[in-house]
PDB file of C-alpha atoms in Angstrom:
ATOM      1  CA  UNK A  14      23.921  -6.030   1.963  1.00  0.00           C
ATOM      2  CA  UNK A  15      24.566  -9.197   4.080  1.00  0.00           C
ATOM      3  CA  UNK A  16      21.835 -11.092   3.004  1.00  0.00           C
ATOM      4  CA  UNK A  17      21.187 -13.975   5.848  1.00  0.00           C
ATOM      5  CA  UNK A  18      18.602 -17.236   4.940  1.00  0.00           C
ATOM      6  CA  UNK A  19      15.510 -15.637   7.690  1.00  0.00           C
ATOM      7  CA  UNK A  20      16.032 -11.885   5.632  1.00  0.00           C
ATOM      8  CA  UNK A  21      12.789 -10.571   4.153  1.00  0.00           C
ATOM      9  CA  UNK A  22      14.935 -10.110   0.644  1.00  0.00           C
ATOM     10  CA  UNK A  23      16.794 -13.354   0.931  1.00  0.00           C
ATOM     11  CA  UNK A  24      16.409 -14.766  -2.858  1.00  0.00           C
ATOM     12  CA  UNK A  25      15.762 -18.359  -0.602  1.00  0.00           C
ATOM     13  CA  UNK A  26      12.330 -16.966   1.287  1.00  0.00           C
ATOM     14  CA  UNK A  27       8.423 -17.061  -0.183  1.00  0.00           C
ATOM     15  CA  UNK A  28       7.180 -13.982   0.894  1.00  0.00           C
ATOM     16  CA  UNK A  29       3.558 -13.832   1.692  1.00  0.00           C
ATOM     17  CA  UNK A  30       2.137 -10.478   0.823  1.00  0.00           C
ATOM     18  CA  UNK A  31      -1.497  -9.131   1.950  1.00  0.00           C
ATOM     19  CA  UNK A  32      -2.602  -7.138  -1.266  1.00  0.00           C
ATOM     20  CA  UNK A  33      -4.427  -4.563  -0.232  1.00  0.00           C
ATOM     21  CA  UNK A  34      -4.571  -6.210   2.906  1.00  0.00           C
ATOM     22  CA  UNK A  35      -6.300  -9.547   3.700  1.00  0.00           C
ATOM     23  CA  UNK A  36      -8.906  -8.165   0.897  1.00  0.00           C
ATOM     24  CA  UNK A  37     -10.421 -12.071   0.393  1.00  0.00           C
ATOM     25  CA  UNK A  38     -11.830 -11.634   3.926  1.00  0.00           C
ATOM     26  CA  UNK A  39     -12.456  -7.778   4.385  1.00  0.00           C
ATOM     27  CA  UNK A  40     -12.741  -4.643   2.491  1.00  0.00           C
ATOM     28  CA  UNK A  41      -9.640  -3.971   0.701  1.00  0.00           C
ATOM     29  CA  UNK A  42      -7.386  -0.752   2.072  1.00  0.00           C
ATOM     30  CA  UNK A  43      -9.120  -0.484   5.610  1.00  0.00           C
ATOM     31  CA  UNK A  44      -7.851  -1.353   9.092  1.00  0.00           C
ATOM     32  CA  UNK A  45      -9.926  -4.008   9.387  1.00  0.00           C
ATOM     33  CA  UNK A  46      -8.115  -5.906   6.394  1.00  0.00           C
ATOM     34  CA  UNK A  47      -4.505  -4.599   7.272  1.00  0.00           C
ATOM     35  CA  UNK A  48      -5.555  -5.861  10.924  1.00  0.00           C
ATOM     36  CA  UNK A  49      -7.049  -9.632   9.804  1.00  0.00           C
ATOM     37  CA  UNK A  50      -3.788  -9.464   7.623  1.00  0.00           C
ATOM     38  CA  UNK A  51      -1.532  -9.002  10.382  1.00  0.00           C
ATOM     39  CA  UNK A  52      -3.292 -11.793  12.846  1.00  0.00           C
ATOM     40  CA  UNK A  53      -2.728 -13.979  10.316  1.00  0.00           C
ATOM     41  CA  UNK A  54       0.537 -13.468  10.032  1.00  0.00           C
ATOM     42  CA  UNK A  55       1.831 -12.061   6.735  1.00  0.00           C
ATOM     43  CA  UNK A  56       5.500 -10.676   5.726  1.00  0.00           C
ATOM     44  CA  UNK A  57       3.930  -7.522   4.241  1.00  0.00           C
ATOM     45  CA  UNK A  58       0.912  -5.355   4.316  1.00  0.00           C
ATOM     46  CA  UNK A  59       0.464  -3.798   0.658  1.00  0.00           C
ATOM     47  CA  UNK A  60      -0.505  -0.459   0.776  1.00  0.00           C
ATOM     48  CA  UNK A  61      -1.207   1.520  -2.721  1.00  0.00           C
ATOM     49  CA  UNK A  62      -0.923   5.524  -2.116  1.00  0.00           C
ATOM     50  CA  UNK A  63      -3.498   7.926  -3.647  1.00  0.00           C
ATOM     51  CA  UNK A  64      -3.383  11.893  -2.269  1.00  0.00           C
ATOM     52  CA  UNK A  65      -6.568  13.729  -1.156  1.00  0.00           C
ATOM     53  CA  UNK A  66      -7.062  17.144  -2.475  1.00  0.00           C
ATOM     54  CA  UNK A  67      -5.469  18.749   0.851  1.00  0.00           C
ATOM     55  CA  UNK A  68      -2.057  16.826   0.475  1.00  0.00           C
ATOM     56  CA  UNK A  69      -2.580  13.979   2.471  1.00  0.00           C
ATOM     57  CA  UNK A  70      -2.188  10.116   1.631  1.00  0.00           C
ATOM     58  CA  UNK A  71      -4.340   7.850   1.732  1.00  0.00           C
ATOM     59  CA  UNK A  72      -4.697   3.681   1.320  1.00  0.00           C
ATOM     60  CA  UNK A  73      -6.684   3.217  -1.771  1.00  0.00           C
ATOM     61  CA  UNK A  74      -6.338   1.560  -5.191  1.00  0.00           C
ATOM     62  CA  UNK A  75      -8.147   2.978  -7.414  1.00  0.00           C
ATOM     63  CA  UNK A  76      -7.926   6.762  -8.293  1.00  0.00           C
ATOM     64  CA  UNK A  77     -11.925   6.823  -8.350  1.00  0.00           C
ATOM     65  CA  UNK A  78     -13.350   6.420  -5.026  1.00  0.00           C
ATOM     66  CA  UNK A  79     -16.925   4.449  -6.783  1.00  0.00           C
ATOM     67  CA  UNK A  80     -15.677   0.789  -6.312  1.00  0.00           C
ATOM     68  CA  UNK A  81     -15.158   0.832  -2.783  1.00  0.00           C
ATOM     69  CA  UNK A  82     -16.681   3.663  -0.848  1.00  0.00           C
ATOM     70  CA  UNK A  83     -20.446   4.918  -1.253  1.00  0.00           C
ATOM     71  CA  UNK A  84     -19.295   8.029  -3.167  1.00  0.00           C
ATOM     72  CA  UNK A  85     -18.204   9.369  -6.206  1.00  0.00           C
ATOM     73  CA  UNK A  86     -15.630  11.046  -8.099  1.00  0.00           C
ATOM     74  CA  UNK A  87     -11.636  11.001  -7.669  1.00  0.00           C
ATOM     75  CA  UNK A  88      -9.809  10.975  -4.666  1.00  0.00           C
ATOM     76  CA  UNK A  89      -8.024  14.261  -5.353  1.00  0.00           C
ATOM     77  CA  UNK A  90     -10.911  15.849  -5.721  1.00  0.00           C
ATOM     78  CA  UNK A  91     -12.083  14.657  -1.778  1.00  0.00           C
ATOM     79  CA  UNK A  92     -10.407  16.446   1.099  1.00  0.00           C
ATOM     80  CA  UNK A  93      -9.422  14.212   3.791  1.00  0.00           C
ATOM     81  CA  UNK A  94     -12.307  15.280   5.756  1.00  0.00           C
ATOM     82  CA  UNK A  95     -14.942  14.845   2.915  1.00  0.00           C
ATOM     83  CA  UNK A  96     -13.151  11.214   2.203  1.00  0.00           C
ATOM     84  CA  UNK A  97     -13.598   9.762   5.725  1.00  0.00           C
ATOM     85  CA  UNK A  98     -17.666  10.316   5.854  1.00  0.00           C
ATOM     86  CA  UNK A  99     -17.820   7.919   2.926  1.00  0.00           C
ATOM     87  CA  UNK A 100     -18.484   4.476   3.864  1.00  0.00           C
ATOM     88  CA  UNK A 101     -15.510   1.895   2.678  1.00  0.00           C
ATOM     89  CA  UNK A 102     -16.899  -1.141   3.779  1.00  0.00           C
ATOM     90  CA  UNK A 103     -20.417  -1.785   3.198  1.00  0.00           C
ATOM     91  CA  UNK A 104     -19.710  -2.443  -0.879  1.00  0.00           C
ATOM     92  CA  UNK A 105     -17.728  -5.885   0.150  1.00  0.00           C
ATOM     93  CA  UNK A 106     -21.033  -7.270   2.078  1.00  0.00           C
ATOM     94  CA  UNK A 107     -22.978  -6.452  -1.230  1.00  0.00           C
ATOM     95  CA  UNK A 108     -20.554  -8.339  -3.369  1.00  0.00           C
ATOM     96  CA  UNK A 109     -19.433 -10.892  -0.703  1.00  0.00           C
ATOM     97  CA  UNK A 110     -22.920 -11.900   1.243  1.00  0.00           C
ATOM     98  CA  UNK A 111     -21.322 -15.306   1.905  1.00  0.00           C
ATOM     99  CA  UNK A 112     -18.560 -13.534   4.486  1.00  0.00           C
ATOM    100  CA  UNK A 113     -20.527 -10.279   4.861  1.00  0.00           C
ATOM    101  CA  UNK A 114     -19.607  -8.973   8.462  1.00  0.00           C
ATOM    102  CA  UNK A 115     -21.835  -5.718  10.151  1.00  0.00           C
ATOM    103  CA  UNK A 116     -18.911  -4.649  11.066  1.00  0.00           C
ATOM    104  CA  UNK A 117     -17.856  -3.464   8.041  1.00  0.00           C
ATOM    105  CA  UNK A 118     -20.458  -1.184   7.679  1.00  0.00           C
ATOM    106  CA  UNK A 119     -19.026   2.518   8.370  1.00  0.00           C
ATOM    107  CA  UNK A 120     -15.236   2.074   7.724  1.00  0.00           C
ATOM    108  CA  UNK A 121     -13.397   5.047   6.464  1.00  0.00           C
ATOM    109  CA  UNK A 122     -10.634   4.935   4.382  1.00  0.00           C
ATOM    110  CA  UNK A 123      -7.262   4.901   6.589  1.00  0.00           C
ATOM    111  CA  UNK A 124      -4.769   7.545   6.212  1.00  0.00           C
ATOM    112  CA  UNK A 125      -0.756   6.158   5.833  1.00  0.00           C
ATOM    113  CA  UNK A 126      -0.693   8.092   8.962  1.00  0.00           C
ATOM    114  CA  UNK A 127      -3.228   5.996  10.693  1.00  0.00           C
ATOM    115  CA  UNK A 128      -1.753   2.950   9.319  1.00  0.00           C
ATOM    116  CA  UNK A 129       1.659   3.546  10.579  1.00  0.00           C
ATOM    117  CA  UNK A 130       0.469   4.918  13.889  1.00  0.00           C
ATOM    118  CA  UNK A 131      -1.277   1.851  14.554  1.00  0.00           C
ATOM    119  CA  UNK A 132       0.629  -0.808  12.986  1.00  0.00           C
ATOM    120  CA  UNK A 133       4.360   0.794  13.425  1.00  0.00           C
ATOM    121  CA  UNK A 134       7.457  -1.512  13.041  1.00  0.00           C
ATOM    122  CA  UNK A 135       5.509  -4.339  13.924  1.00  0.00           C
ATOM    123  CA  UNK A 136       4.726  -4.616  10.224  1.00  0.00           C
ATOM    124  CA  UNK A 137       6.964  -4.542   7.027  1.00  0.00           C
ATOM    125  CA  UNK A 138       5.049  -2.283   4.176  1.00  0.00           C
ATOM    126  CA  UNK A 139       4.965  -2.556   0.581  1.00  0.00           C
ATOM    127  CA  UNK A 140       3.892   0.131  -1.249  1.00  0.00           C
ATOM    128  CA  UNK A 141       3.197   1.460  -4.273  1.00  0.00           C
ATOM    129  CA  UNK A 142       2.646   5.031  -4.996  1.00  0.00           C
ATOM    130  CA  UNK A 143      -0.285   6.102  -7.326  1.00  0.00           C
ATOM    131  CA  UNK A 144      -0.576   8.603  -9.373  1.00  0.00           C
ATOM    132  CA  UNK A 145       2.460  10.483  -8.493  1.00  0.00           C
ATOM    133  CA  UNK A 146       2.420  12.714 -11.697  1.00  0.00           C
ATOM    134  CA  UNK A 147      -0.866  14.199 -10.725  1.00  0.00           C
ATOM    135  CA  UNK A 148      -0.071  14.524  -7.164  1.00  0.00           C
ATOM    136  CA  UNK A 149       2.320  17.093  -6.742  1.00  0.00           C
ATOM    137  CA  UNK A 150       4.489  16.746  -3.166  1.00  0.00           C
ATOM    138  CA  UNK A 151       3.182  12.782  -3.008  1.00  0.00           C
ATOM    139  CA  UNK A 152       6.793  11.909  -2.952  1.00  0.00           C
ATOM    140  CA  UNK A 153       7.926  14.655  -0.344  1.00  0.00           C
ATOM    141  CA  UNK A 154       5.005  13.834   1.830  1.00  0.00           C
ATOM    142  CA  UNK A 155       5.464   9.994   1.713  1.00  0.00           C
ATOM    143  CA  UNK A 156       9.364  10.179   2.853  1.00  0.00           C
ATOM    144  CA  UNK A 157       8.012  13.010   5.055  1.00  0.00           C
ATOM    145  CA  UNK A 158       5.610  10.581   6.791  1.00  0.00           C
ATOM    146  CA  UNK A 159       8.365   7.331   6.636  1.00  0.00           C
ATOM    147  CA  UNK A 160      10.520   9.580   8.741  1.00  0.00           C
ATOM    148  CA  UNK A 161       8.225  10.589  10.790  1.00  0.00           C
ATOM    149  CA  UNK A 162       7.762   6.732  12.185  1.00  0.00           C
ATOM    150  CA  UNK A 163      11.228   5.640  12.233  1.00  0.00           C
ATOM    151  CA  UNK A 164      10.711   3.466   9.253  1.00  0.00           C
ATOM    152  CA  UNK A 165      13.639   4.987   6.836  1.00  0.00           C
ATOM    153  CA  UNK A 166      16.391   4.216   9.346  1.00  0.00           C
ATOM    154  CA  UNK A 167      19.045   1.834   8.111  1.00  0.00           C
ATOM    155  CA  UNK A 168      19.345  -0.315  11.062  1.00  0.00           C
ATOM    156  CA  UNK A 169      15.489  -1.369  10.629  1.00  0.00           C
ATOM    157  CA  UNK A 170      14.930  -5.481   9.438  1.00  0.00           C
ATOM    158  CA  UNK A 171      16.422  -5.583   5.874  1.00  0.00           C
ATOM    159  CA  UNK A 172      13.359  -5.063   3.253  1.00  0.00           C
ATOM    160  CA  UNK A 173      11.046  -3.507   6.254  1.00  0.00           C
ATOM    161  CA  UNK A 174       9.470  -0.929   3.810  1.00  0.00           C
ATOM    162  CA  UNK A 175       9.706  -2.037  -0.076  1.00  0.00           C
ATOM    163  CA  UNK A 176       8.199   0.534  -2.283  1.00  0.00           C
ATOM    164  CA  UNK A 177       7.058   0.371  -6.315  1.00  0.00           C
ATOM    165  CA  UNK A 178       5.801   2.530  -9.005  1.00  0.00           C
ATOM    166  CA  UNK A 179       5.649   2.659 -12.746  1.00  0.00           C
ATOM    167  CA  UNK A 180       6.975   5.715 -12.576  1.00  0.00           C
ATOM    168  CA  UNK A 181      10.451   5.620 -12.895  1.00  0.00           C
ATOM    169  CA  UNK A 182      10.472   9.150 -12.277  1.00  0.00           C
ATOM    170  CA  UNK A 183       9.192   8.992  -8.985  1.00  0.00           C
ATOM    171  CA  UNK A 184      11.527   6.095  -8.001  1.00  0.00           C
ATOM    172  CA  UNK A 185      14.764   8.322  -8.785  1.00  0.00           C
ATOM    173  CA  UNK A 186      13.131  11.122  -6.599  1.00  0.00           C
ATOM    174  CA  UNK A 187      12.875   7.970  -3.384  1.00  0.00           C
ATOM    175  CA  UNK A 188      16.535   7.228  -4.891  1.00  0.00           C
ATOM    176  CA  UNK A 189      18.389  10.518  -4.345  1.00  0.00           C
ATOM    177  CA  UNK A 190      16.423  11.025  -1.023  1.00  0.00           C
ATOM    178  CA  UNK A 191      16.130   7.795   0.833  1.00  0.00           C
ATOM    179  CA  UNK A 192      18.466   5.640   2.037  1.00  0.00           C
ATOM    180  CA  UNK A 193      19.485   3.053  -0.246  1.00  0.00           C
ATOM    181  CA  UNK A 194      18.623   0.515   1.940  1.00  0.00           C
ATOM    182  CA  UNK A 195      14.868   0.995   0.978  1.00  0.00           C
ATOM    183  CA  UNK A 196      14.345  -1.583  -2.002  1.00  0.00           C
ATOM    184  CA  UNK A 197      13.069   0.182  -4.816  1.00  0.00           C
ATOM    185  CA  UNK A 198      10.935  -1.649  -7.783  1.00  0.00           C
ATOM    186  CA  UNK A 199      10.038  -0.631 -11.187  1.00  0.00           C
ATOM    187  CA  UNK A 200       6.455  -1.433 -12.165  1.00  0.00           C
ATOM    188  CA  UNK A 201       6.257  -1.974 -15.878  1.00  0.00           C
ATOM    189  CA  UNK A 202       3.288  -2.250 -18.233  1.00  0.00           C
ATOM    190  CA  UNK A 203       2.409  -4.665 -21.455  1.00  0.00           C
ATOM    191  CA  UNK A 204       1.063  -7.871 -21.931  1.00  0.00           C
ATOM    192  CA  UNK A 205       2.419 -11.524 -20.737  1.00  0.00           C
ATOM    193  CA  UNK A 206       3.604 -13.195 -23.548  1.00  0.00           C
ATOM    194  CA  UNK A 207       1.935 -16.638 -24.120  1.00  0.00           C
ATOM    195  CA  UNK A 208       3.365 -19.692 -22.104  1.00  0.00           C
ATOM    196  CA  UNK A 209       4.546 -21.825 -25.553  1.00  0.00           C
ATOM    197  CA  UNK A 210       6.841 -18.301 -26.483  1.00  0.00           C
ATOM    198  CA  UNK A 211       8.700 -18.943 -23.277  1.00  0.00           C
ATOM    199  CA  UNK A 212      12.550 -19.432 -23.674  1.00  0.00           C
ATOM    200  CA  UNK A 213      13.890 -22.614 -21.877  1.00  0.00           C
TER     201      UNK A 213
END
């Protein structure tokens, strides 16, 4: 790739990415945060994939749904419709009463779908796929749903969707099916080693 100084994956450019969304200022994974994100002007919005027990993908981190909704139990045990009665947002004004917002009260967990719809190629994604092992089709559905918005075409900004996974598995699947212009990262686990083992 031509690689100019303004390119998202110029080795020259900070890139300021909104994990899980502006999550300092809003609950993590819900419009609301991907919107405050994009206002204040990131490079990315982060999104981390889980799949619902009918197939369908949806912005969440964690594979249990305790943390941030009002329910219980794992996402792939929730169908879609059973995930978007919980309530996604009221948990940050109990931990955060110092930028608590009633707005937050009542927001469901966004689908990719509704993300894309809403944000579309006004925003370059980042994503990282969860679970794929235990989520059989996750990878078919997620290029499925890239397609469906445009957002796998080659002549899209350089770096527009950037996805990641520890599973290397799951990354050669995105390989053989995507085009390689779509950035592809290996996640990898262990611990940091301590700063005075660092190599000069």
């Amino acid at each position: 790739m031509n690689r100019t100084e303004d390119s998202l994956l110029s080795p020259n450019r900070m890139l300021n990415i909104a994990h899980r969304g502006a999550s300092g200022h809003a609950p993590e994974h819900t419009m609301k945060a991907y919107q405050l994100a994009m206002e204040i002007g990131v490079d990315y919005l982060e999104i981390d994939l889980q799949m619902t027990k009918d197939g369908r993908l949806v912005s969440m981190h964690d594979p249990d749904v305790s943390r941030t909704t009002d329910g219980s139990g794992l996402v792939s045990e929730y169908t879609l419709a059973e995930l978007q009665k919980l309530d996604a947002g009221a948990w940050y004004n109990q931990n955060n009463p110092d930028k608590a917002n009633k707005d937050f009260v009542g927001l469901k967990v966004p689908t990719l779908d509704e993300i894309f719809e809403h944000f579309g190629k006004k925003a370059n994604y980042y994503i990282e796929i969860k679970q794929p092992s235990q989520s059989p089709g996750m990878i078919s559905s997620l290029l499925k749903t890239l397609k469906k918005y445009d957002l796998l075409d080659p002549n899209n900004r350089e770096g527009s969707v950037i996805i990641q996974s520890f599973s290397e598995e799951s990354l050669q699947q995105i390989h053989q099916r995507a085009p390689p212009s779509i950035p592809l990262i290996q996640l990898k686990g262990g611990k940091l080693l301590p700063k005075n083992s660092w190599k000069k």
